[in-house]
Amino acid sequence: MKFCSECAHPVSLSIPDGDNRLRHVCPQCGTIHYQNPKMVVGSIPVWEVDGKAQVLLCTRAIEPRYGYWTLPAGFMENDETTAEAAARETVEEAGAHIELGNLFSLLNVQRVHQVHLFYLARLLDLDFAPGIESLEVRLFAEEAIPWEELAFPTVRTTLELFFADRAKLREGGSYGVHTGDITRPMAIPAD
Amino acid sequence: MKFCSECAHPVSLSIPDGDNRLRHVCPQCGTIHYQNPKMVVGSIPVWEVDGKAQVLLCTRAIEPRYGYWTLPAGFMENDETTAEAAARETVEEAGAHIELGNLFSLLNVQRVHQVHLFYLARLLDLDFAPGIESLEVRLFAEEAIPWEELAFPTVRTTLELFFADRAKLREGGSYGVHTGDITRPMAIPAD
């Protein structure tokens, strides 16, 4: 941020009275421009065959991580709830028809000032297709998940937690709500 | 937002290519200024006496809702995780020493573009005191909670869910993780 969005004067970095952090402050109109983390919200669309879960993944048609696999997810908008954001992204990126379930994971990605949320979702049919931000949409059983070609660490962690919970379901457990922090960037495989 | 924070040119409202929402766009440098919900994060600081929970509330020394009771909470900052934000706000607003527990509630407040998160917390001692944004800090047993003088609907809902879970704890249950949407503003009592 270089200029005040209220009066167009150049902003400066200073600690406002009663605060303890550097902020972009406008010396002309006094506006303090706070910057806060953004929420990225998506779903884990599940199709069950004989009690075995398949999960819908999309390849990204946009940067960052063009061509890598992801769960459908994107930035939450001002005019929606977290559940609405998860459902919207699933339609936009995977063209999928779902019944949204419970919150499953909340993962901090402090390094990029984001919090990622994933909801469980039940696929209602197999009529899905890539949206404008996806190249391909495909169902994967656990043993077929392209672990080395996943786009983001939150997708990897959420899938790991999901299949761990599925194993517990077989022993009478239930899905948990998982929270955690991502502290390292995704390893980029060497060419 | 009136001016571009990158080049100071007046922004206009338009739907960018490949998008479906009105955004503040700079016609000079092309920057799209996205606006996204903010996260407000806090804790439910609990002190147990003979198996009965008392909860720490603060009266707000700032607007909005000056003088009303709240759980310690505030806007999440870029340089922290959700758990760190909850712990920091509890220190800043209540001067309390806590051991942070699990995520307890995630509540959408779509009307003001916010998502509120509250974590369980165990008070380690009774050495607490109001910070700069609080007038008073006090422990309340369930029957003493000032329900009509609470600052925000997410505080009310979180306290209701907390005491409902406490009742279940006595029957061998455990705390849940609760998600929901706040659809109406806090009723302001008539003078």
Short mmCIF file of N, CA and C in Angstrom, two decimals, chain B residues 9-129:
data_model
loop_
_atom_site.label_atom_id
_atom_site.label_comp_id
_atom_site.label_asym_id
_atom_site.label_seq_id
_atom_site.Cartn_x
_atom_site.Cartn_y
_atom_site.Cartn_z
N HIS B 9 -4.90 6.94 -8.19
CA HIS B 9 -5.96 7.30 -9.15
C HIS B 9 -7.32 6.95 -8.53
N PRO B 10 -8.40 7.72 -8.83
CA PRO B 10 -9.72 7.31 -8.33
C PRO B 10 -10.12 5.93 -8.85
N VAL B 11 -10.64 5.09 -7.95
CA VAL B 11 -11.08 3.74 -8.38
C VAL B 11 -12.51 3.81 -8.89
N SER B 12 -12.91 2.80 -9.66
CA SER B 12 -14.30 2.68 -10.08
C SER B 12 -14.80 1.29 -9.74
N LEU B 13 -16.12 1.13 -9.67
CA LEU B 13 -16.71 -0.18 -9.39
C LEU B 13 -17.01 -0.86 -10.71
N SER B 14 -16.42 -2.04 -10.92
CA SER B 14 -16.75 -2.79 -12.13
C SER B 14 -16.49 -4.27 -11.89
N ILE B 15 -17.01 -5.11 -12.78
CA ILE B 15 -16.82 -6.56 -12.67
C ILE B 15 -15.63 -6.93 -13.55
N PRO B 16 -14.52 -7.35 -12.96
CA PRO B 16 -13.33 -7.71 -13.76
C PRO B 16 -13.62 -8.92 -14.68
N ASP B 17 -12.84 -9.05 -15.75
CA ASP B 17 -12.95 -10.21 -16.65
C ASP B 17 -12.80 -11.50 -15.85
N GLY B 18 -13.67 -12.47 -16.11
CA GLY B 18 -13.60 -13.77 -15.45
C GLY B 18 -14.12 -13.75 -14.04
N ASP B 19 -14.66 -12.63 -13.58
CA ASP B 19 -15.21 -12.50 -12.24
C ASP B 19 -16.73 -12.34 -12.37
N ASN B 20 -17.44 -12.37 -11.25
CA ASN B 20 -18.89 -12.14 -11.32
C ASN B 20 -19.36 -11.21 -10.20
N ARG B 21 -18.41 -10.47 -9.63
CA ARG B 21 -18.75 -9.54 -8.55
C ARG B 21 -18.19 -8.15 -8.84
N LEU B 22 -18.91 -7.13 -8.36
CA LEU B 22 -18.40 -5.76 -8.45
C LEU B 22 -17.19 -5.62 -7.55
N ARG B 23 -16.10 -5.06 -8.08
CA ARG B 23 -14.89 -4.82 -7.29
C ARG B 23 -14.47 -3.37 -7.47
N HIS B 24 -13.70 -2.86 -6.52
CA HIS B 24 -13.03 -1.59 -6.71
C HIS B 24 -11.82 -1.83 -7.61
N VAL B 25 -11.87 -1.27 -8.81
CA VAL B 25 -10.81 -1.50 -9.80
C VAL B 25 -10.18 -0.16 -10.16
N CYS B 26 -8.87 -0.15 -10.34
CA CYS B 26 -8.19 1.08 -10.75
C CYS B 26 -8.10 1.13 -12.28
N PRO B 27 -8.74 2.13 -12.90
CA PRO B 27 -8.70 2.21 -14.37
C PRO B 27 -7.32 2.64 -14.88
N GLN B 28 -6.46 3.16 -14.00
CA GLN B 28 -5.12 3.59 -14.44
C GLN B 28 -4.12 2.43 -14.40
N CYS B 29 -3.96 1.79 -13.23
CA CYS B 29 -2.91 0.74 -13.14
C CYS B 29 -3.50 -0.67 -13.19
N GLY B 30 -4.83 -0.79 -13.16
CA GLY B 30 -5.45 -2.11 -13.34
C GLY B 30 -5.57 -2.94 -12.07
N THR B 31 -5.08 -2.41 -10.94
CA THR B 31 -5.16 -3.18 -9.69
C THR B 31 -6.63 -3.42 -9.31
N ILE B 32 -6.93 -4.68 -8.93
CA ILE B 32 -8.25 -5.02 -8.40
C ILE B 32 -8.14 -5.05 -6.88
N HIS B 33 -8.95 -4.25 -6.20
CA HIS B 33 -8.87 -4.17 -4.73
C HIS B 33 -9.96 -5.06 -4.12
N TYR B 34 -9.59 -6.30 -3.82
CA TYR B 34 -10.54 -7.24 -3.22
C TYR B 34 -10.79 -6.87 -1.77
N GLN B 35 -12.03 -7.08 -1.33
CA GLN B 35 -12.35 -6.89 0.09
C GLN B 35 -12.93 -8.19 0.61
N ASN B 36 -12.39 -8.65 1.74
CA ASN B 36 -12.76 -9.97 2.26
C ASN B 36 -13.11 -9.88 3.74
N PRO B 37 -13.85 -10.87 4.24
CA PRO B 37 -14.23 -10.86 5.66
C PRO B 37 -13.01 -10.86 6.58
N LYS B 38 -13.20 -10.29 7.76
CA LYS B 38 -12.15 -10.28 8.77
C LYS B 38 -12.49 -11.27 9.89
N MET B 39 -11.46 -11.78 10.53
CA MET B 39 -11.65 -12.71 11.63
C MET B 39 -11.47 -12.00 12.97
N VAL B 40 -12.42 -12.24 13.86
CA VAL B 40 -12.35 -11.76 15.23
C VAL B 40 -12.16 -12.99 16.11
N VAL B 41 -11.11 -13.01 16.91
CA VAL B 41 -10.75 -14.23 17.64
C VAL B 41 -10.62 -13.93 19.13
N GLY B 42 -11.14 -14.84 19.94
CA GLY B 42 -11.08 -14.64 21.38
C GLY B 42 -11.10 -15.94 22.14
N SER B 43 -11.28 -15.84 23.46
CA SER B 43 -11.28 -17.05 24.29
C SER B 43 -12.42 -17.02 25.30
N ILE B 44 -12.67 -18.19 25.87
CA ILE B 44 -13.62 -18.37 26.98
C ILE B 44 -12.76 -18.77 28.17
N PRO B 45 -12.30 -17.78 28.96
CA PRO B 45 -11.40 -18.12 30.09
C PRO B 45 -12.22 -18.69 31.25
N VAL B 46 -11.89 -19.92 31.65
CA VAL B 46 -12.71 -20.65 32.63
C VAL B 46 -11.92 -20.88 33.91
N TRP B 47 -12.58 -20.60 35.05
CA TRP B 47 -12.03 -20.92 36.37
C TRP B 47 -12.99 -21.88 37.03
N GLU B 48 -12.49 -23.03 37.46
CA GLU B 48 -13.38 -24.03 38.04
C GLU B 48 -13.31 -24.00 39.56
N VAL B 49 -14.47 -23.96 40.19
CA VAL B 49 -14.56 -24.05 41.65
C VAL B 49 -15.53 -25.17 41.97
N ASP B 50 -15.01 -26.23 42.63
CA ASP B 50 -15.83 -27.40 42.98
C ASP B 50 -16.58 -27.94 41.76
N GLY B 51 -15.88 -28.03 40.62
CA GLY B 51 -16.48 -28.59 39.41
C GLY B 51 -17.45 -27.68 38.71
N LYS B 52 -17.58 -26.44 39.21
CA LYS B 52 -18.50 -25.49 38.59
C LYS B 52 -17.68 -24.42 37.87
N ALA B 53 -18.11 -24.09 36.65
CA ALA B 53 -17.34 -23.16 35.83
C ALA B 53 -17.72 -21.71 36.08
N GLN B 54 -16.71 -20.87 36.24
CA GLN B 54 -16.91 -19.42 36.19
C GLN B 54 -16.16 -18.92 34.95
N VAL B 55 -16.76 -17.93 34.27
CA VAL B 55 -16.20 -17.43 33.02
C VAL B 55 -15.79 -15.97 33.19
N LEU B 56 -14.64 -15.62 32.61
CA LEU B 56 -14.11 -14.26 32.73
C LEU B 56 -14.69 -13.36 31.63
N LEU B 57 -15.36 -12.31 32.03
CA LEU B 57 -15.89 -11.33 31.07
C LEU B 57 -15.27 -9.96 31.34
N CYS B 58 -15.23 -9.13 30.29
CA CYS B 58 -14.69 -7.78 30.37
C CYS B 58 -15.78 -6.78 29.95
N THR B 59 -15.80 -5.62 30.57
CA THR B 59 -16.65 -4.54 30.02
C THR B 59 -15.82 -3.72 29.05
N ARG B 60 -16.42 -3.38 27.91
CA ARG B 60 -15.69 -2.70 26.85
C ARG B 60 -15.46 -1.22 27.19
N ALA B 61 -14.22 -0.80 27.04
CA ALA B 61 -13.86 0.61 27.27
C ALA B 61 -13.83 1.37 25.94
N ILE B 62 -14.25 0.71 24.85
CA ILE B 62 -14.24 1.34 23.52
C ILE B 62 -15.56 1.06 22.82
N GLU B 63 -15.87 1.93 21.83
CA GLU B 63 -17.03 1.69 20.98
C GLU B 63 -16.65 0.67 19.92
N PRO B 64 -17.54 -0.09 19.32
CA PRO B 64 -18.97 -0.10 19.67
C PRO B 64 -19.24 -0.87 20.97
N ARG B 65 -20.42 -0.56 21.53
CA ARG B 65 -20.90 -1.29 22.72
C ARG B 65 -20.05 -0.99 23.95
N TYR B 66 -19.68 0.29 24.11
CA TYR B 66 -18.97 0.75 25.32
C TYR B 66 -19.77 0.36 26.56
N GLY B 67 -19.10 -0.21 27.55
CA GLY B 67 -19.74 -0.53 28.82
C GLY B 67 -20.44 -1.87 28.87
N TYR B 68 -20.58 -2.54 27.72
CA TYR B 68 -21.22 -3.86 27.70
C TYR B 68 -20.19 -4.96 27.93
N TRP B 69 -20.66 -6.11 28.36
CA TRP B 69 -19.79 -7.24 28.71
C TRP B 69 -19.46 -8.09 27.50
N THR B 70 -18.21 -8.51 27.43
CA THR B 70 -17.76 -9.35 26.32
C THR B 70 -16.75 -10.39 26.79
N LEU B 71 -16.62 -11.45 26.03
CA LEU B 71 -15.45 -12.32 26.17
C LEU B 71 -14.27 -11.59 25.55
N PRO B 72 -13.04 -11.79 26.07
CA PRO B 72 -11.89 -11.14 25.44
C PRO B 72 -11.73 -11.60 24.00
N ALA B 73 -11.69 -10.66 23.05
CA ALA B 73 -11.61 -11.00 21.62
C ALA B 73 -11.24 -9.76 20.83
N GLY B 74 -10.69 -9.96 19.65
CA GLY B 74 -10.37 -8.82 18.80
C GLY B 74 -9.92 -9.29 17.42
N PHE B 75 -9.62 -8.34 16.56
CA PHE B 75 -9.25 -8.67 15.19
C PHE B 75 -7.93 -9.44 15.15
N MET B 76 -7.93 -10.52 14.37
CA MET B 76 -6.71 -11.29 14.15
C MET B 76 -5.73 -10.46 13.32
N GLU B 77 -4.45 -10.54 13.67
CA GLU B 77 -3.40 -9.81 12.95
C GLU B 77 -2.70 -10.72 11.95
N ASN B 78 -2.01 -10.10 10.99
CA ASN B 78 -1.32 -10.86 9.94
C ASN B 78 -0.20 -11.76 10.44
N ASP B 79 0.42 -11.37 11.57
CA ASP B 79 1.63 -12.08 12.00
C ASP B 79 1.36 -13.15 13.06
N GLU B 80 0.16 -13.70 13.08
CA GLU B 80 -0.16 -14.67 14.13
C GLU B 80 -1.13 -15.73 13.62
N THR B 81 -1.24 -16.83 14.39
CA THR B 81 -2.24 -17.86 14.11
C THR B 81 -3.51 -17.53 14.88
N THR B 82 -4.59 -18.26 14.59
CA THR B 82 -5.85 -18.03 15.30
C THR B 82 -5.67 -18.27 16.81
N ALA B 83 -4.93 -19.32 17.17
CA ALA B 83 -4.72 -19.62 18.59
C ALA B 83 -3.89 -18.51 19.25
N GLU B 84 -2.87 -18.03 18.54
CA GLU B 84 -2.05 -16.94 19.08
C GLU B 84 -2.88 -15.67 19.24
N ALA B 85 -3.79 -15.41 18.31
CA ALA B 85 -4.65 -14.23 18.41
C ALA B 85 -5.55 -14.34 19.64
N ALA B 86 -6.12 -15.53 19.87
CA ALA B 86 -6.99 -15.74 21.03
C ALA B 86 -6.23 -15.50 22.33
N ALA B 87 -5.02 -16.04 22.42
CA ALA B 87 -4.21 -15.88 23.63
C ALA B 87 -3.81 -14.41 23.82
N ARG B 88 -3.40 -13.74 22.74
CA ARG B 88 -2.98 -12.34 22.82
C ARG B 88 -4.14 -11.45 23.30
N GLU B 89 -5.32 -11.63 22.72
CA GLU B 89 -6.45 -10.79 23.11
C GLU B 89 -6.82 -11.00 24.58
N THR B 90 -6.65 -12.24 25.07
CA THR B 90 -6.99 -12.53 26.46
C THR B 90 -6.03 -11.82 27.41
N VAL B 91 -4.77 -11.74 27.02
CA VAL B 91 -3.79 -10.98 27.81
C VAL B 91 -4.08 -9.48 27.69
N GLU B 92 -4.27 -8.99 26.48
CA GLU B 92 -4.44 -7.55 26.27
C GLU B 92 -5.69 -7.00 26.96
N GLU B 93 -6.80 -7.72 26.87
CA GLU B 93 -8.07 -7.18 27.35
C GLU B 93 -8.37 -7.54 28.80
N ALA B 94 -7.83 -8.67 29.26
CA ALA B 94 -8.18 -9.12 30.61
C ALA B 94 -6.96 -9.33 31.50
N GLY B 95 -5.76 -9.14 30.96
CA GLY B 95 -4.54 -9.35 31.74
C GLY B 95 -4.47 -10.74 32.36
N ALA B 96 -5.11 -11.71 31.70
CA ALA B 96 -5.26 -13.03 32.31
C ALA B 96 -4.17 -14.00 31.87
N HIS B 97 -3.81 -14.90 32.78
CA HIS B 97 -2.86 -15.96 32.46
C HIS B 97 -3.64 -17.23 32.17
N ILE B 98 -3.52 -17.74 30.96
CA ILE B 98 -4.34 -18.88 30.55
C ILE B 98 -3.51 -19.98 29.89
N GLU B 99 -4.12 -21.15 29.89
CA GLU B 99 -3.66 -22.24 29.02
C GLU B 99 -4.74 -22.40 27.97
N LEU B 100 -4.39 -22.14 26.71
CA LEU B 100 -5.41 -22.18 25.66
C LEU B 100 -5.80 -23.62 25.35
N GLY B 101 -7.09 -23.84 25.15
CA GLY B 101 -7.60 -25.17 24.79
C GLY B 101 -8.00 -25.23 23.32
N ASN B 102 -9.00 -26.04 23.04
CA ASN B 102 -9.45 -26.27 21.66
C ASN B 102 -10.34 -25.15 21.14
N LEU B 103 -10.44 -25.08 19.82
CA LEU B 103 -11.45 -24.23 19.18
C LEU B 103 -12.82 -24.67 19.68
N PHE B 104 -13.67 -23.69 20.03
CA PHE B 104 -14.99 -24.03 20.55
C PHE B 104 -16.12 -23.58 19.63
N SER B 105 -16.03 -22.35 19.09
CA SER B 105 -17.11 -21.86 18.22
C SER B 105 -16.55 -21.08 17.04
N LEU B 106 -17.22 -21.24 15.91
CA LEU B 106 -16.93 -20.46 14.69
C LEU B 106 -18.27 -19.93 14.21
N LEU B 107 -18.44 -18.61 14.31
CA LEU B 107 -19.75 -18.01 14.03
C LEU B 107 -19.62 -16.92 12.96
N ASN B 108 -20.39 -17.08 11.90
CA ASN B 108 -20.41 -16.08 10.83
C ASN B 108 -21.29 -14.90 11.23
N VAL B 109 -20.76 -13.70 11.03
CA VAL B 109 -21.55 -12.48 11.21
C VAL B 109 -21.50 -11.75 9.86
N GLN B 110 -22.24 -12.33 8.92
CA GLN B 110 -22.20 -11.93 7.52
C GLN B 110 -22.53 -10.44 7.34
N ARG B 111 -23.48 -9.94 8.14
CA ARG B 111 -23.95 -8.56 8.07
C ARG B 111 -22.80 -7.55 8.19
N VAL B 112 -21.76 -7.89 8.97
CA VAL B 112 -20.63 -6.98 9.14
C VAL B 112 -19.33 -7.58 8.57
N HIS B 113 -19.48 -8.64 7.74
CA HIS B 113 -18.33 -9.24 7.05
C HIS B 113 -17.27 -9.72 8.03
N GLN B 114 -17.72 -10.44 9.05
CA GLN B 114 -16.80 -10.96 10.05
C GLN B 114 -17.08 -12.44 10.33
N VAL B 115 -16.03 -13.15 10.73
CA VAL B 115 -16.16 -14.51 11.25
C VAL B 115 -15.53 -14.49 12.65
N HIS B 116 -16.30 -14.90 13.66
CA HIS B 116 -15.82 -14.87 15.04
C HIS B 116 -15.45 -16.28 15.49
N LEU B 117 -14.28 -16.41 16.09
CA LEU B 117 -13.80 -17.69 16.61
C LEU B 117 -13.53 -17.56 18.11
N PHE B 118 -13.99 -18.53 18.89
CA PHE B 118 -13.64 -18.56 20.31
C PHE B 118 -13.00 -19.89 20.68
N TYR B 119 -11.90 -19.80 21.42
CA TYR B 119 -11.20 -20.98 21.94
C TYR B 119 -11.50 -21.15 23.42
N LEU B 120 -11.56 -22.39 23.87
CA LEU B 120 -11.61 -22.68 25.30
C LEU B 120 -10.28 -22.26 25.93
N ALA B 121 -10.33 -21.83 27.18
CA ALA B 121 -9.10 -21.46 27.88
C ALA B 121 -9.27 -21.74 29.36
N ARG B 122 -8.18 -22.19 30.01
CA ARG B 122 -8.19 -22.46 31.45
C ARG B 122 -7.41 -21.36 32.14
N LEU B 123 -8.06 -20.65 33.05
CA LEU B 123 -7.36 -19.63 33.84
C LEU B 123 -6.37 -20.31 34.77
N LEU B 124 -5.14 -19.82 34.79
CA LEU B 124 -4.10 -20.44 35.62
C LEU B 124 -4.07 -19.86 37.03
N ASP B 125 -4.58 -18.62 37.18
CA ASP B 125 -4.63 -17.99 38.50
C ASP B 125 -5.70 -16.90 38.47
N LEU B 126 -5.87 -16.21 39.60
CA LEU B 126 -6.90 -15.17 39.68
C LEU B 126 -6.27 -13.77 39.56
N ASP B 127 -5.08 -13.74 39.00
CA ASP B 127 -4.34 -12.48 38.86
C ASP B 127 -4.64 -11.87 37.49
N PHE B 128 -5.83 -11.26 37.36
CA PHE B 128 -6.19 -10.62 36.09
C PHE B 128 -6.59 -9.16 36.37
N ALA B 129 -6.60 -8.36 35.30
CA ALA B 129 -6.89 -6.93 35.47
C ALA B 129 -7.24 -6.36 34.10
#
